[in-house]
Amino acid sequence: MNTVMKTYILLIIALITFPIVSQANKPIDSTTVISKTFTIVLDAGHGGTDPGKKVGSVNEKDIALKVVQKVGTMLEKNPEINVVYTRTTDVFLELHERASIANKAKADLFVSVHCNAAANKSAKGNETWVLGLHRSDDNLEVVQRENSVILLEDNYEEKYAGFDPNDPSSFAASLLTQEDFLDNSIEIAANVQIKLEASLKRKNRGVKQAGFAVLRLSYMPSVLIETGFITNKEERNFLKSNAGQDKVANSIFKAILQYQKNRDINNFDVEPVDIEEGNSSQVITAQDNKSGLTYKVQIAASSNAIAVKSYNFKKLPEISREKSGTVYRYFSGKLNTVEAAIALKNKAVKAGYDGAFIVVIENGVTRRL
Ligand SMILES: [Zn+2]
């Protein structure tokens, strides 16, 4: 998928959350009232007159639909999950229609499935996109250009409620940081990448952030999955095969399931650090600390920005993140005694972080103890 297509598709995700006048004041259909706890919208990219990327007889829209249907079939077996599709047949959907489906469903998660393409036929691997927050003029130009596809739709003025695709400020005005929302998108994106890499043994191109802002009224985490390069012969043959689609779908299914299960423990209480018996040390707060030293336990390092939630780190307490170069380092705890740090380190090792170690922070400088 080239840059123009990519931005176009990311716009679709962005628009899912765009306030649409024609439905904003309309009551939700009774058929969309959902008793299940988790609603996911599965979006098969492209469709109908829009084939997406096409190589020979292989269409991106067909692969996307097959994969989405396989993912949906697996998810539907889980009684807690309500699956909603933007399309289940080979039809063209306007941007506002995809938005309308997701908004009506009050979805907890939006997952769009696509295939990548590049002029370089050897380009390969998987990547997952989240909406990012970039305010540079360059990105606004792209946003403006790509938003102009709306002009091709009838009655766009009514549909998009005063949104002028020719006016960058119209878009810029609706920018707002929504850190929690982005964290969730990154979390599901990271899940997908990990599962795809493990299952397909293909190049992990990572979680990527597009130059699109999260829109002001956005309320659901959204990702766009590039399941492989349709322009790469090997990946194309894999993606058009039933077995290949099964594998991709199974990975996406597992990633979504993991994300959904994590929602159940989203609000878990931070457990107190276990102090070994006979040890009289107490965990004290930073304000009480006279030494000026803070101890943390480094538990992981990753090129991915994973949400600093305990559920992402085996329920360890007080997760924090630091970026050094291109690597994110993840810590647990914020302690003022070595004893408490040792106890927490032991807990981290027990939880599966074999390489966990203590760091000490003095005057803003973090070093290994
Ligand atoms: Zn696409």
Coordinates of C-alpha atoms and ligand atoms in Angstrom, one line a residue:
M1 CA 0.0 0.0 0.0
N2 CA 1.5 3.3 -1.0
T3 CA 1.5 6.4 1.2
V4 CA -1.5 7.9 -0.4
M5 CA -3.6 4.7 0.1
K6 CA -2.2 4.3 3.7
T7 CA -3.3 7.8 4.6
Y8 CA -6.6 7.3 2.9
I9 CA -7.3 4.2 5.0
L10 CA -6.1 5.8 8.2
L11 CA -8.5 8.5 7.5
I12 CA -11.3 5.9 7.5
I13 CA -10.3 5.0 11.0
A14 CA -10.1 8.6 12.0
L15 CA -13.5 9.2 10.6
I16 CA -15.0 6.4 12.6
T17 CA -14.8 8.8 15.5
F18 CA -15.7 11.9 13.7
P19 CA -19.0 13.4 14.9
I20 CA -21.5 12.9 12.2
V21 CA -24.5 15.2 12.3
S22 CA -26.9 12.9 10.5
Q23 CA -26.7 10.4 13.3
A24 CA -25.6 12.4 16.3
N25 CA -29.1 13.2 17.3
K26 CA -30.7 10.0 16.2
P27 CA -31.7 7.3 18.7
I28 CA -29.7 4.1 18.5
D29 CA -31.7 1.3 16.8
S30 CA -33.0 -1.3 19.2
T31 CA -31.1 -3.9 17.1
T32 CA -27.8 -2.3 18.1
V33 CA -28.4 -2.4 21.9
I34 CA -25.9 -4.8 23.1
S35 CA -25.8 -6.9 26.3
K36 CA -22.4 -8.3 25.8
T37 CA -19.5 -6.7 27.5
F38 CA -17.1 -6.2 24.7
T39 CA -18.0 -5.0 21.2
I40 CA -15.5 -5.2 18.4
V41 CA -16.0 -3.7 14.9
L42 CA -14.1 -5.7 12.2
D43 CA -13.5 -3.7 9.1
A44 CA -12.5 -5.4 5.9
G45 CA -10.7 -2.8 4.0
H46 CA -11.9 -1.6 0.6
G47 CA -14.7 -3.5 -1.3
G48 CA -16.9 -3.3 -4.3
T49 CA -15.7 -0.9 -6.9
D50 CA -12.6 -0.2 -4.7
P51 CA -10.4 -3.3 -4.9
G52 CA -7.6 -1.9 -2.8
K53 CA -4.2 -3.0 -4.1
K54 CA -4.5 -5.4 -7.0
V55 CA -1.8 -7.7 -8.4
G56 CA -3.0 -9.9 -11.2
S57 CA -6.2 -11.6 -10.1
V58 CA -5.4 -11.1 -6.4
N59 CA -7.4 -8.3 -4.8
E60 CA -6.7 -6.7 -1.4
K61 CA -10.4 -6.4 -0.7
D62 CA -11.0 -10.1 -1.1
I63 CA -8.1 -11.1 1.3
A64 CA -9.3 -8.5 3.8
L65 CA -12.8 -9.8 3.8
K66 CA -11.8 -13.5 4.1
V67 CA -9.4 -12.7 7.0
V68 CA -12.0 -10.6 8.8
Q69 CA -14.7 -13.3 8.4
K70 CA -12.3 -15.9 9.8
V71 CA -11.4 -13.6 12.8
G72 CA -15.1 -12.9 13.4
T73 CA -16.1 -16.6 13.3
M74 CA -13.5 -17.3 16.0
L75 CA -14.4 -14.3 18.1
E76 CA -18.2 -15.1 17.9
K77 CA -17.5 -18.3 19.9
N78 CA -16.7 -16.2 22.9
P79 CA -20.0 -15.3 24.6
E80 CA -18.5 -12.1 26.0
I81 CA -17.7 -10.6 22.7
N82 CA -20.1 -9.0 20.3
V83 CA -18.8 -8.9 16.7
V84 CA -19.9 -6.2 14.3
Y85 CA -18.8 -6.1 10.7
T86 CA -18.6 -3.1 8.5
R87 CA -19.1 -5.4 5.5
T88 CA -19.6 -9.1 5.0
T89 CA -19.9 -9.0 1.2
D90 CA -18.1 -7.4 -1.6
V91 CA -19.6 -3.9 -1.4
F92 CA -18.2 -0.4 -1.4
L93 CA -18.6 1.6 1.8
E94 CA -18.2 5.3 2.1
L95 CA -16.2 6.6 5.0
H96 CA -19.2 7.9 6.8
E97 CA -20.9 4.5 6.6
R98 CA -18.0 2.7 8.3
A99 CA -18.1 5.5 10.9
S100 CA -21.8 5.1 11.4
I101 CA -21.5 1.3 11.9
A102 CA -18.8 1.7 14.6
N103 CA -20.6 4.6 16.3
K104 CA -23.9 2.8 16.4
A105 CA -22.3 -0.3 17.9
K106 CA -20.6 1.8 20.6
A107 CA -17.6 -0.4 19.9
D108 CA -14.8 -1.0 22.3
L109 CA -12.4 -1.6 19.5
F110 CA -12.1 -1.1 15.8
V111 CA -9.8 -3.3 13.8
S112 CA -9.3 -2.7 10.1
V113 CA -7.6 -5.4 8.0
H114 CA -5.6 -4.6 4.9
C115 CA -2.7 -5.8 2.7
N116 CA 0.4 -3.8 2.2
A117 CA 2.0 -2.9 -1.2
A118 CA 5.2 -1.3 -2.3
A119 CA 7.0 -0.6 -5.5
N120 CA 9.9 -2.7 -4.2
K121 CA 8.7 -6.2 -4.7
S122 CA 11.0 -7.6 -2.1
A123 CA 9.4 -5.5 0.7
K124 CA 7.8 -7.9 3.2
G125 CA 6.5 -8.3 6.7
N126 CA 3.7 -7.1 8.9
E127 CA 3.0 -3.8 10.5
T128 CA 0.1 -2.3 12.5
W129 CA -0.9 1.3 12.5
V130 CA -2.4 3.4 15.2
L131 CA -3.6 7.0 14.9
G132 CA -0.9 9.3 16.1
L133 CA -0.8 12.9 17.2
H134 CA 1.4 14.9 15.0
R135 CA 0.9 18.5 14.4
S136 CA 3.6 19.3 11.9
D137 CA 2.6 21.2 8.8
D138 CA 3.7 18.3 6.6
N139 CA 1.3 16.0 8.2
L140 CA -1.5 18.5 8.0
E141 CA -0.9 18.8 4.3
V142 CA -1.3 15.0 4.0
V143 CA -4.4 15.1 6.1
Q144 CA -5.9 17.8 4.0
R145 CA -5.1 16.0 0.8
E146 CA -6.5 12.7 2.0
N147 CA -9.5 14.2 3.6
S148 CA -10.4 15.6 0.2
V149 CA -11.7 12.1 -0.8
I150 CA -14.8 13.2 1.1
L151 CA -15.5 15.6 -1.7
L152 CA -16.2 12.7 -3.9
E153 CA -19.1 11.7 -1.8
D154 CA -22.6 13.1 -2.2
N155 CA -23.8 15.6 0.4
Y156 CA -20.6 15.6 2.2
E157 CA -21.4 18.9 3.9
E158 CA -24.4 17.3 5.7
K159 CA -22.6 14.1 6.4
Y160 CA -19.5 15.6 7.9
A161 CA -21.0 18.4 9.9
G162 CA -19.2 21.6 9.0
F163 CA -16.0 19.8 8.3
D164 CA -14.2 21.4 5.4
P165 CA -11.6 19.1 3.8
N166 CA -10.0 22.0 2.1
D167 CA -9.3 23.8 5.3
P168 CA -6.5 22.4 7.4
S169 CA -7.6 24.4 10.4
S170 CA -10.9 22.6 10.3
F171 CA -9.1 19.5 11.1
A172 CA -6.5 21.0 13.4
A173 CA -9.2 22.6 15.5
S174 CA -10.4 19.1 16.5
L175 CA -7.1 17.8 17.7
L176 CA -6.8 16.8 21.2
T177 CA -4.4 14.5 23.0
Q178 CA -6.1 11.4 24.4
E179 CA -3.2 9.6 25.9
D180 CA -5.3 6.7 27.4
F181 CA -7.0 6.1 24.1
L182 CA -3.7 6.0 22.2
D183 CA -2.2 3.7 24.8
N184 CA -5.0 1.2 24.2
S185 CA -4.5 1.4 20.5
I186 CA -0.8 0.8 20.9
E187 CA -1.5 -2.1 23.2
I188 CA -3.7 -3.9 20.7
A189 CA -1.3 -3.1 17.9
A190 CA 1.6 -4.5 19.9
N191 CA -0.5 -7.6 20.6
V192 CA -1.2 -8.1 16.9
Q193 CA 2.5 -7.6 15.9
I194 CA 3.7 -10.1 18.5
K195 CA 1.2 -12.8 17.6
L196 CA 1.8 -12.3 13.8
E197 CA 5.5 -12.5 14.2
A198 CA 5.2 -15.7 16.4
S199 CA 2.9 -17.4 14.0
L200 CA 4.1 -16.3 10.6
K201 CA 7.8 -16.1 11.3
R202 CA 7.9 -13.1 9.1
K203 CA 9.5 -9.7 9.4
N204 CA 8.0 -7.6 12.2
R205 CA 7.8 -4.1 10.9
G206 CA 6.5 -2.9 14.2
V207 CA 3.8 -0.6 15.5
K208 CA 3.6 2.6 13.5
Q209 CA 1.9 5.9 14.2
A210 CA 0.4 7.8 11.3
G211 CA 0.4 11.5 11.0
F212 CA -3.2 11.7 11.9
A213 CA -4.5 13.1 15.1
V214 CA -6.9 11.3 17.3
L215 CA -10.1 13.3 16.7
R216 CA -11.7 15.2 19.5
L217 CA -14.7 13.0 20.0
S218 CA -13.0 9.7 19.4
Y219 CA -13.9 7.1 21.9
M220 CA -12.6 3.8 20.7
P221 CA -9.1 2.4 20.2
S222 CA -8.5 1.7 16.5
V223 CA -5.8 -0.2 14.6
L224 CA -5.1 -0.9 11.0
I225 CA -3.3 -4.2 10.3
E226 CA -1.1 -4.7 7.3
T227 CA -1.3 -8.5 7.0
G228 CA 1.6 -8.7 4.5
F229 CA 2.7 -7.4 1.1
I230 CA 0.5 -8.3 -1.8
T231 CA 3.3 -7.0 -4.1
N232 CA 5.7 -9.7 -2.7
K233 CA 5.2 -13.0 -4.5
E234 CA 5.7 -15.2 -1.5
E235 CA 3.5 -13.2 0.8
R236 CA 0.8 -12.7 -1.9
N237 CA 0.6 -16.5 -2.4
F238 CA 0.4 -17.0 1.3
L239 CA -2.3 -14.4 1.8
K240 CA -4.5 -15.7 -1.0
S241 CA -4.3 -19.2 0.3
N242 CA -6.9 -20.5 2.7
A243 CA -4.2 -21.8 5.1
G244 CA -2.4 -18.5 5.0
Q245 CA -5.6 -16.6 5.8
D246 CA -6.3 -19.0 8.6
K247 CA -2.9 -18.3 10.2
V248 CA -3.2 -14.6 9.9
A249 CA -6.8 -14.7 11.2
N250 CA -5.8 -16.9 14.1
S251 CA -3.0 -14.4 15.1
I252 CA -5.4 -11.4 15.0
F253 CA -8.0 -13.4 16.9
K254 CA -5.5 -14.2 19.7
A255 CA -4.3 -10.6 19.9
I256 CA -7.9 -9.3 20.2
L257 CA -8.8 -12.0 22.8
Q258 CA -5.7 -11.0 24.9
Y259 CA -6.7 -7.3 24.7
Q260 CA -10.3 -8.1 25.6
K261 CA -9.2 -10.2 28.6
N262 CA -7.0 -7.4 29.8
R263 CA -10.0 -5.1 29.9
D264 CA -11.4 -7.3 32.7
I265 CA -8.5 -6.4 35.0
N266 CA -8.1 -2.9 33.8
N267 CA -8.9 -1.5 37.2
F268 CA -7.1 -3.9 39.4
D269 CA -5.7 -2.6 42.6
V270 CA -2.0 -2.3 42.9
E271 CA -0.8 -5.0 45.3
P272 CA 1.4 -4.0 48.2
V273 CA 5.0 -5.1 47.8
D274 CA 5.7 -8.2 49.7
I275 CA 8.3 -7.7 52.4
E276 CA 10.2 -10.8 53.4
E277 CA 9.4 -12.1 56.8
G278 CA 11.6 -10.7 59.5
N279 CA 12.4 -7.7 57.4
S280 CA 11.2 -4.6 59.2
S281 CA 11.7 -2.2 56.2
Q282 CA 8.7 -0.3 55.2
V283 CA 7.9 1.1 51.8
I284 CA 7.7 4.8 52.2
T285 CA 6.5 7.4 49.8
A286 CA 8.9 9.7 47.8
Q287 CA 7.9 12.7 49.9
D288 CA 9.1 11.0 53.1
N289 CA 12.4 10.0 51.6
K290 CA 15.3 11.7 53.2
S291 CA 18.1 10.1 51.2
G292 CA 16.8 11.5 47.9
L293 CA 17.3 8.1 46.2
T294 CA 14.5 6.3 44.4
Y295 CA 14.7 2.6 43.5
K296 CA 12.8 0.9 40.7
V297 CA 12.9 -2.5 39.2
Q298 CA 13.6 -2.7 35.5
I299 CA 11.5 -5.5 34.1
A300 CA 11.6 -5.1 30.3
A301 CA 12.9 -3.1 27.4
S302 CA 11.2 -2.9 24.0
S303 CA 11.1 -0.9 20.8
N304 CA 7.3 -0.8 21.3
A305 CA 5.6 1.8 23.4
I306 CA 3.5 -0.5 25.5
A307 CA 0.8 1.1 27.7
V308 CA 2.1 1.5 31.3
K309 CA -0.6 -0.5 32.8
S310 CA 0.0 -3.2 35.4
Y311 CA -2.0 -5.7 33.3
N312 CA 0.6 -5.5 30.6
F313 CA 3.3 -6.4 33.0
K314 CA 2.0 -9.4 34.9
K315 CA 0.2 -7.2 37.4
L316 CA 3.4 -5.7 38.8
P317 CA 2.7 -2.4 40.6
E318 CA 3.5 1.1 39.5
I319 CA 4.6 0.6 36.0
S320 CA 6.6 3.4 34.4
R321 CA 8.4 3.9 31.1
E322 CA 11.5 5.7 30.0
K323 CA 12.7 6.2 26.5
S324 CA 16.4 5.9 25.9
G325 CA 17.3 6.2 22.2
T326 CA 14.8 4.0 20.3
V327 CA 14.2 1.7 23.2
Y328 CA 11.6 2.0 25.9
R329 CA 12.6 0.7 29.3
Y330 CA 9.8 -0.5 31.7
F331 CA 10.0 -0.3 35.4
S332 CA 7.9 -1.4 38.3
G333 CA 7.8 0.4 41.7
K334 CA 9.0 3.7 43.0
L335 CA 10.7 2.8 46.3
N336 CA 12.9 4.5 48.8
T337 CA 14.6 1.5 50.4
V338 CA 16.9 -1.1 48.8
E339 CA 15.1 -3.8 50.9
A340 CA 11.8 -2.9 49.3
A341 CA 13.4 -2.9 45.9
I342 CA 14.9 -6.3 46.4
A343 CA 11.5 -7.7 47.5
L344 CA 9.9 -6.2 44.4
K345 CA 12.7 -7.6 42.2
N346 CA 12.1 -11.1 43.6
K347 CA 8.4 -10.7 42.9
A348 CA 9.2 -9.6 39.4
V349 CA 11.5 -12.6 38.8
K350 CA 8.8 -14.9 40.3
A351 CA 6.3 -13.4 37.9
G352 CA 8.5 -14.4 35.0
Y353 CA 10.9 -11.4 34.5
D354 CA 14.0 -13.5 35.0
G355 CA 16.3 -10.6 34.0
A356 CA 14.8 -8.0 36.3
F357 CA 17.2 -5.8 38.1
I358 CA 17.2 -2.8 40.4
V359 CA 17.9 0.7 39.2
V360 CA 18.6 3.7 41.4
I361 CA 17.6 7.2 40.5
E362 CA 19.6 10.0 42.0
N363 CA 19.2 13.6 40.9
G364 CA 17.3 12.5 37.9
V365 CA 19.9 10.1 36.7
T366 CA 19.0 6.4 36.4
R367 CA 21.7 3.8 36.9
R368 CA 21.8 0.1 37.5
L369 CA 22.4 -0.7 41.2
Ligands
ZN1 ZN -5.8 -1.2 2.1

